[in-house]
PDB file of C-alpha atoms in Angstrom:
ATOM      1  CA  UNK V 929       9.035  70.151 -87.863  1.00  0.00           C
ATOM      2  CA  UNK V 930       7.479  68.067 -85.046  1.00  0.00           C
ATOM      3  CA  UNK V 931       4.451  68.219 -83.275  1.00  0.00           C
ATOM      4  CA  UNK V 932       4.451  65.961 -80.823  1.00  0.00           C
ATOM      5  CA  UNK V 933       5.710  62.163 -80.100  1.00  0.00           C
ATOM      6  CA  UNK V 934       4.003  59.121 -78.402  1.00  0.00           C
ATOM      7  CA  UNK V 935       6.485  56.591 -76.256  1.00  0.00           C
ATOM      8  CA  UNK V 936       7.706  55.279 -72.955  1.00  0.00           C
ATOM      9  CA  UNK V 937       9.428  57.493 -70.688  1.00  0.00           C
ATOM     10  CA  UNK V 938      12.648  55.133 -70.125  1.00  0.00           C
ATOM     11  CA  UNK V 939      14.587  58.018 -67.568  1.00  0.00           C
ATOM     12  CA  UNK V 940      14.257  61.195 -65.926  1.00  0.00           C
ATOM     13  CA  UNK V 941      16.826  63.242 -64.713  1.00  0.00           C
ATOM     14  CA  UNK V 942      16.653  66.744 -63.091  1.00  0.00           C
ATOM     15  CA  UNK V 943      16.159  68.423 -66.661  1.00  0.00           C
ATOM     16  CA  UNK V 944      14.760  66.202 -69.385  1.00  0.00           C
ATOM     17  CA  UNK V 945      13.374  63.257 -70.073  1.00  0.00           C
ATOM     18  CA  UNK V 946      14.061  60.113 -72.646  1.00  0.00           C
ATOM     19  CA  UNK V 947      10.999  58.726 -74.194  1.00  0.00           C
ATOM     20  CA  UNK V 948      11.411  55.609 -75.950  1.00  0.00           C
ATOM     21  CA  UNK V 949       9.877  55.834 -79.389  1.00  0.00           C
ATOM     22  CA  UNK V 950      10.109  52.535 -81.910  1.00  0.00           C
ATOM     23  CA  UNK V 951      13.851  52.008 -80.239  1.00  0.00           C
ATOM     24  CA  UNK V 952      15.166  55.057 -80.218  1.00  0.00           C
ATOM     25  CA  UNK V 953      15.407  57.202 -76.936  1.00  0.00           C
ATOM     26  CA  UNK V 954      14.804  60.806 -77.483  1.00  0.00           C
ATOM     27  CA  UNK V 955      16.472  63.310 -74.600  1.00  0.00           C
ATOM     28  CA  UNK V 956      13.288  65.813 -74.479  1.00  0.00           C
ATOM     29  CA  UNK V 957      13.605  69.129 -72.053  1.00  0.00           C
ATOM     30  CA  UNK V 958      10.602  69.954 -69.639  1.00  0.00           C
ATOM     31  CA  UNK V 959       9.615  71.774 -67.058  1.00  0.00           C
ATOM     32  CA  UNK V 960       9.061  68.995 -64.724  1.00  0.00           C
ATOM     33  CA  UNK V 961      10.420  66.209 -65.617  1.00  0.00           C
ATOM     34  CA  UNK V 962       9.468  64.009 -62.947  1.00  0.00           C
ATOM     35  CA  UNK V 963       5.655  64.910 -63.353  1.00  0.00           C
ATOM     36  CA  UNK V 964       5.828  61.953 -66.815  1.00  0.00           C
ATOM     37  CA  UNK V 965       4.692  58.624 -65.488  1.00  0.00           C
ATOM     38  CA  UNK V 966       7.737  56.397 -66.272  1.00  0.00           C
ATOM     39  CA  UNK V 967       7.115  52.589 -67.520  1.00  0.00           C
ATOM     40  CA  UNK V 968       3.848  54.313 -69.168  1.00  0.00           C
ATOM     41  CA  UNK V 969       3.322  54.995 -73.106  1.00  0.00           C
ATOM     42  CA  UNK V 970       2.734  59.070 -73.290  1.00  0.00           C
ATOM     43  CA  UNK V 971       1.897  62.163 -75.651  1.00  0.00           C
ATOM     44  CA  UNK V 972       4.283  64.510 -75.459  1.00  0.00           C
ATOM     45  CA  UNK V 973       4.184  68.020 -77.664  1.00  0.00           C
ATOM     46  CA  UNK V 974       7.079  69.079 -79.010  1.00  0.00           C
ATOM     47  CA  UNK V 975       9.240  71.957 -79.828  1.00  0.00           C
ATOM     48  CA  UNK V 976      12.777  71.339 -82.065  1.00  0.00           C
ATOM     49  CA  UNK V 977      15.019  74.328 -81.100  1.00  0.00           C
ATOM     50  CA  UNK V 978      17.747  74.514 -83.678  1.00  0.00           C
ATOM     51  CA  UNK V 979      21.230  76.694 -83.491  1.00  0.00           C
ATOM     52  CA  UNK V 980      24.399  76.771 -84.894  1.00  0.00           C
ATOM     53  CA  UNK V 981      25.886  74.002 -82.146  1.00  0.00           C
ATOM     54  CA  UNK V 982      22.321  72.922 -80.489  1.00  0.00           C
ATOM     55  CA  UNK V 983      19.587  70.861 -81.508  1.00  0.00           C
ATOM     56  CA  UNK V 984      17.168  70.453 -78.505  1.00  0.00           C
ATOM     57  CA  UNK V 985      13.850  69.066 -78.356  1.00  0.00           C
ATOM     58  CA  UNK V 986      11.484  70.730 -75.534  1.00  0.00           C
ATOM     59  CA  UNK V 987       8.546  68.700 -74.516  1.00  0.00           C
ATOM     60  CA  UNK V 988       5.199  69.812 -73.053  1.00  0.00           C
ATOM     61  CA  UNK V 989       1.955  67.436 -71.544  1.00  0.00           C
ATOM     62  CA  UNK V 990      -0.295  70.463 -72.920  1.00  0.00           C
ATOM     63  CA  UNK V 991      -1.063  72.050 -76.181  1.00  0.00           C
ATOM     64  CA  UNK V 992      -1.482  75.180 -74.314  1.00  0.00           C
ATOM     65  CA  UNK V 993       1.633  75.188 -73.022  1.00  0.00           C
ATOM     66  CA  UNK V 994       3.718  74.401 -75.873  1.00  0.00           C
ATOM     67  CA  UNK V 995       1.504  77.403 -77.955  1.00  0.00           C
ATOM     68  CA  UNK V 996       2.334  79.729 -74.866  1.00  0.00           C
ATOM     69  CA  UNK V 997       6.095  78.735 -74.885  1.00  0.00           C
ATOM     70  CA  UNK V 998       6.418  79.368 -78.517  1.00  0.00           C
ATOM     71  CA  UNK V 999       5.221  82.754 -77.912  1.00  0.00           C
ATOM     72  CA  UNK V1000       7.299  83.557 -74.958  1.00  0.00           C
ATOM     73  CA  UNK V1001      10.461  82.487 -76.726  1.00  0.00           C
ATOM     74  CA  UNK V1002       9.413  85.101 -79.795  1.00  0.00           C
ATOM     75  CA  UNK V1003      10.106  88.166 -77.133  1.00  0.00           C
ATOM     76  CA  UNK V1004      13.431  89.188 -77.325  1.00  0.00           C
ATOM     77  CA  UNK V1005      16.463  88.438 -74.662  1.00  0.00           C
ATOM     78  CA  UNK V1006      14.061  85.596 -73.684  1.00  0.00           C
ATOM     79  CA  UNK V1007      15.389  81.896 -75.382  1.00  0.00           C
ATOM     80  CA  UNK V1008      14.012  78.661 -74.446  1.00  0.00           C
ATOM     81  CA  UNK V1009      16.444  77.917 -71.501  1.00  0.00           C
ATOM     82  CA  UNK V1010      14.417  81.268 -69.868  1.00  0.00           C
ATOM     83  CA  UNK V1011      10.811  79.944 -71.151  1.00  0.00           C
ATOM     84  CA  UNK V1012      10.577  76.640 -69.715  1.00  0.00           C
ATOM     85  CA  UNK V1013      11.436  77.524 -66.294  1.00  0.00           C
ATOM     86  CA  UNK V1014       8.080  79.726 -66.340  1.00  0.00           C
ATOM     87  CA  UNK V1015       6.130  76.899 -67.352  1.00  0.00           C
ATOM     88  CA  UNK V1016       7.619  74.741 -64.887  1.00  0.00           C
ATOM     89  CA  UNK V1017       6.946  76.779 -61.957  1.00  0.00           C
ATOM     90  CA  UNK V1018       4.042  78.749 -62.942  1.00  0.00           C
ATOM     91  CA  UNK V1019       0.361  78.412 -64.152  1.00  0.00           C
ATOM     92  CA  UNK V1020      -0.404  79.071 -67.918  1.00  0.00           C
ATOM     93  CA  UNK V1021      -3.522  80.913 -67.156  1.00  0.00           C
ATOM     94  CA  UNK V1022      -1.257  82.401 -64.022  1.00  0.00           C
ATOM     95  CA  UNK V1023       1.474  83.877 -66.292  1.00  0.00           C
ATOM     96  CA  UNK V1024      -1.266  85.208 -69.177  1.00  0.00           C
ATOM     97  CA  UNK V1025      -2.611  86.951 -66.107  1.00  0.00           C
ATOM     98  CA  UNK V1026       0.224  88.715 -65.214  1.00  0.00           C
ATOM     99  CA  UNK V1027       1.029  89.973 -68.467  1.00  0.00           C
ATOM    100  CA  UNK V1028      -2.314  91.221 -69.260  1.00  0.00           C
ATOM    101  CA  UNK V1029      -2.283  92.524 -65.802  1.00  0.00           C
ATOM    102  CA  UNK V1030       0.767  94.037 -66.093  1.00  0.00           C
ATOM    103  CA  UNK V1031       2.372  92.171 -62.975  1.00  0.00           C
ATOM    104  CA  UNK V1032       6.065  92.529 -63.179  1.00  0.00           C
ATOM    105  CA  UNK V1033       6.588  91.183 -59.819  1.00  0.00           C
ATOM    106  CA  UNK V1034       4.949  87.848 -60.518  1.00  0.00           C
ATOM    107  CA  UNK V1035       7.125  87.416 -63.967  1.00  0.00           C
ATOM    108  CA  UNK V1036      10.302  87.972 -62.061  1.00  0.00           C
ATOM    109  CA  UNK V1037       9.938  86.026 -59.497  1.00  0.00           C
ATOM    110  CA  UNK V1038      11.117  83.017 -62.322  1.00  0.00           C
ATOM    111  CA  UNK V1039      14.540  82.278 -62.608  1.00  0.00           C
ATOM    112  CA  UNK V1040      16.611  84.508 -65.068  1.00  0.00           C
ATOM    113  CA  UNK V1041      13.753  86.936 -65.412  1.00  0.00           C
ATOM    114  CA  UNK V1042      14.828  90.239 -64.191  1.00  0.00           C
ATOM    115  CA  UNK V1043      13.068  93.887 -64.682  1.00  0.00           C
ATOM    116  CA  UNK V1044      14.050  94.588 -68.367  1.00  0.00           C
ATOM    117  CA  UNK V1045      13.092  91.170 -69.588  1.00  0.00           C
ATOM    118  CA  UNK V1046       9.544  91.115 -67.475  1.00  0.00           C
ATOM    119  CA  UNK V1047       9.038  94.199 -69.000  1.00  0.00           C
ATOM    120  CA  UNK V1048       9.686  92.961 -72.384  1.00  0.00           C
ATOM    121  CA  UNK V1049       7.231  90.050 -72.226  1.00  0.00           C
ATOM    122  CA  UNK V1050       4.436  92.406 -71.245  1.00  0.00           C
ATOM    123  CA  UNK V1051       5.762  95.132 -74.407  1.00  0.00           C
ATOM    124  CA  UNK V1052       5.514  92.393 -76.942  1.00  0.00           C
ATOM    125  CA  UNK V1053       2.500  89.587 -75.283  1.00  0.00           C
ATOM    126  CA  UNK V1054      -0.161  91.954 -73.258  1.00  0.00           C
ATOM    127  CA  UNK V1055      -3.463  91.518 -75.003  1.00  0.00           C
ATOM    128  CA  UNK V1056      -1.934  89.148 -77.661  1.00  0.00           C
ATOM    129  CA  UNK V1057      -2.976  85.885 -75.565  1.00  0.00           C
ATOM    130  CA  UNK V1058      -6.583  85.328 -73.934  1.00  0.00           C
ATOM    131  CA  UNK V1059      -7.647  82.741 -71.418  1.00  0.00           C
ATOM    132  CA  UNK V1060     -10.844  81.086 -69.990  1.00  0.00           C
ATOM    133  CA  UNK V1061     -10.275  77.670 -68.736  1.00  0.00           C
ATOM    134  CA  UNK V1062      -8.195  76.813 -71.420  1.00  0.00           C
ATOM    135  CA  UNK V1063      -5.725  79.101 -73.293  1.00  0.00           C
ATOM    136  CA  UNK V1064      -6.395  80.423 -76.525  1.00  0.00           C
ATOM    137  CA  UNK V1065      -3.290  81.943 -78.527  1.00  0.00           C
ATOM    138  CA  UNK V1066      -4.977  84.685 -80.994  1.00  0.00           C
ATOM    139  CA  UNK V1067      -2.314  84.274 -83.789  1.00  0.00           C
ATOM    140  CA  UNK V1068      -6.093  83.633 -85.535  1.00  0.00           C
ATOM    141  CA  UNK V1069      -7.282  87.183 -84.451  1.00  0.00           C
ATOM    142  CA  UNK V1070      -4.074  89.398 -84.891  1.00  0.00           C
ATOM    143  CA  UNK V1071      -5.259  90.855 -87.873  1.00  0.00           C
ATOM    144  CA  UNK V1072      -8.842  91.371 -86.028  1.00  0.00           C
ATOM    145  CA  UNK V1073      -7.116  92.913 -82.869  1.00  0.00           C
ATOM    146  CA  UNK V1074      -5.447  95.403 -85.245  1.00  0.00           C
ATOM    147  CA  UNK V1075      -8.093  96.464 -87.207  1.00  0.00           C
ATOM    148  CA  UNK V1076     -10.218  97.050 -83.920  1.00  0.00           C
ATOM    149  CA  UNK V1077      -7.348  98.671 -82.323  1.00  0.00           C
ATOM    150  CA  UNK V1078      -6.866 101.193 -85.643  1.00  0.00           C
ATOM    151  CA  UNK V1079     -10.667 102.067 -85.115  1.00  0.00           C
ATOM    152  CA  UNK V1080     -10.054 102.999 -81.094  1.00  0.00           C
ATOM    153  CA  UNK V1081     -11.336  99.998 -79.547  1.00  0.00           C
ATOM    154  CA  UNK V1082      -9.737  99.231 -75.971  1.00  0.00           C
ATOM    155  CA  UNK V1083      -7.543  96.066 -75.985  1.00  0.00           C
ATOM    156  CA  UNK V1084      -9.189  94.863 -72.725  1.00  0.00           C
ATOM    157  CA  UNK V1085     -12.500  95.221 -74.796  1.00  0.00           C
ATOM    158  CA  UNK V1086     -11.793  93.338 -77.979  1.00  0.00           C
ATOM    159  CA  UNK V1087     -10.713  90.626 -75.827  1.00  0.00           C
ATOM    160  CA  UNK V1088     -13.942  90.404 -74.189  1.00  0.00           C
ATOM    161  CA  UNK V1089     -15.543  89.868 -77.271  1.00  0.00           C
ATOM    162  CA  UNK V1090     -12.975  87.842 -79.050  1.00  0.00           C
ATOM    163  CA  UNK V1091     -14.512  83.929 -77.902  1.00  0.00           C
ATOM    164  CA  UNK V1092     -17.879  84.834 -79.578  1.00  0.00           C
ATOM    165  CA  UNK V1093     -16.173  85.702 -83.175  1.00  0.00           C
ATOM    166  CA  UNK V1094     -16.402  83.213 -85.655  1.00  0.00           C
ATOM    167  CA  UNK V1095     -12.542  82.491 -86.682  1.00  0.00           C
ATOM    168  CA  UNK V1096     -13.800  80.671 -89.903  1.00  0.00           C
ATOM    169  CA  UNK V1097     -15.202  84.008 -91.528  1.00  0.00           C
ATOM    170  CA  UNK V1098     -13.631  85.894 -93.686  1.00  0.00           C
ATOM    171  CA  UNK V1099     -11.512  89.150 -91.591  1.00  0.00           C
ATOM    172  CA  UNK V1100     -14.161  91.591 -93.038  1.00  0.00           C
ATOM    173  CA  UNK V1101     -17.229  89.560 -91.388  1.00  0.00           C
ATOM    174  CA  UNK V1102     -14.911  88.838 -88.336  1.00  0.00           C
ATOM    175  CA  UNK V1103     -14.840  92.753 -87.895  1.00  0.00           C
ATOM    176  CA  UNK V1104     -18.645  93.113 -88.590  1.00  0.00           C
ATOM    177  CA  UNK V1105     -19.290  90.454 -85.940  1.00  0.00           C
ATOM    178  CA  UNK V1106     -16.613  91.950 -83.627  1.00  0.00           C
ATOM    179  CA  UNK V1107     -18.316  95.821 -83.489  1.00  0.00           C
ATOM    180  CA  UNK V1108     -21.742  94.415 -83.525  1.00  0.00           C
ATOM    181  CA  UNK V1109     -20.755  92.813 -80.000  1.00  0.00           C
ATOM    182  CA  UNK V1110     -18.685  95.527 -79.113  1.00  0.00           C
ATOM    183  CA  UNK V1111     -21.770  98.106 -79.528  1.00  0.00           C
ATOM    184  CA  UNK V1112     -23.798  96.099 -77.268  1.00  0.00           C
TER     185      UNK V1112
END
């Protein structure tokens, strides 16, 4: 629905923000609120969470982190009051770590997240989301991952392979790319 909004931040308050777009103020929920320059035009990505008595926007200064939010809020028990509070307190690359690392300690040391819920997150993300210096979100390589898996690839292999496959080729040449790195 929206992908992100440009305006003044006009207030900031413990738990969201109001950015000023073309006269209208728009209450936004982020991690840190106070992190936005106020006074100062700003990008801000957005996610519009809609329920039966709630329509909330949440607002992120990253791509990443709005792409690694989206996924977090997809594991069950875990809604976007639970999500943002991880981004707000901890790294992107920090919290990909510690689900492909298995760390359950690390994700519940974030408010609301106990053991069944950490546990959860690593079930339904661990080797779904890669990182470098920036994050990359595979929903582009699911299929790939899958296909490699099926043939008795390791996970922690495919995803050392998965930045040097061409994500414009069709899934056929993706997986003819993917084992001829993979058999190196």
């Amino acid at each position: 629905m929206f992908n992100y909004i440009k305006g003044i931040v006009t207030n900031q308050t413990n738990n969201f923000i109001v950015l000023e777009n073309h006269g209208i103020g728009y209450q936004i929920f982020v991690g840190n609120p106070f992190s936005y320059p106020k006074e100062k035009e700003i990008t801000v990505y957005l996610y519009c969470h809609i329920r039966e008595e709630e329509y909330s926007l949440y607002g992120f200064q990253k791509e990443e982190e709005k792409e690694l939010f989206l996924r977090l809020i997809n594991v069950k028990g875990l809604g976007p009051k639970m999500a943002l509070p991880m981004l707000a307190t901890g790294s992107v690359s920090g919290i990909i770590d510690a689900i492909d690392r298995e760390n359950i300690l690390y994700l519940k040391k974030f408010p609301k997240i106990g053991d069944k819920v950490a546990r959860q997150i690593i079930l339904d993300l661990k080797g779904k989301l890669t990182k470098d210096d920036t994050v990359i979100v595979d929903s582009n390589f699911d299929e790939l991952i899958s296909v490699l898996e099926s043939l008795g690839y390791k996970n922690a292999d495919i995803k050392k392979i998965l930045p040097n496959v061409n994500t414009s080729l069709t899934i056929e040449n993706q997986v003819k790319d993917a084992l001829k790195l993979l058999l190196k």
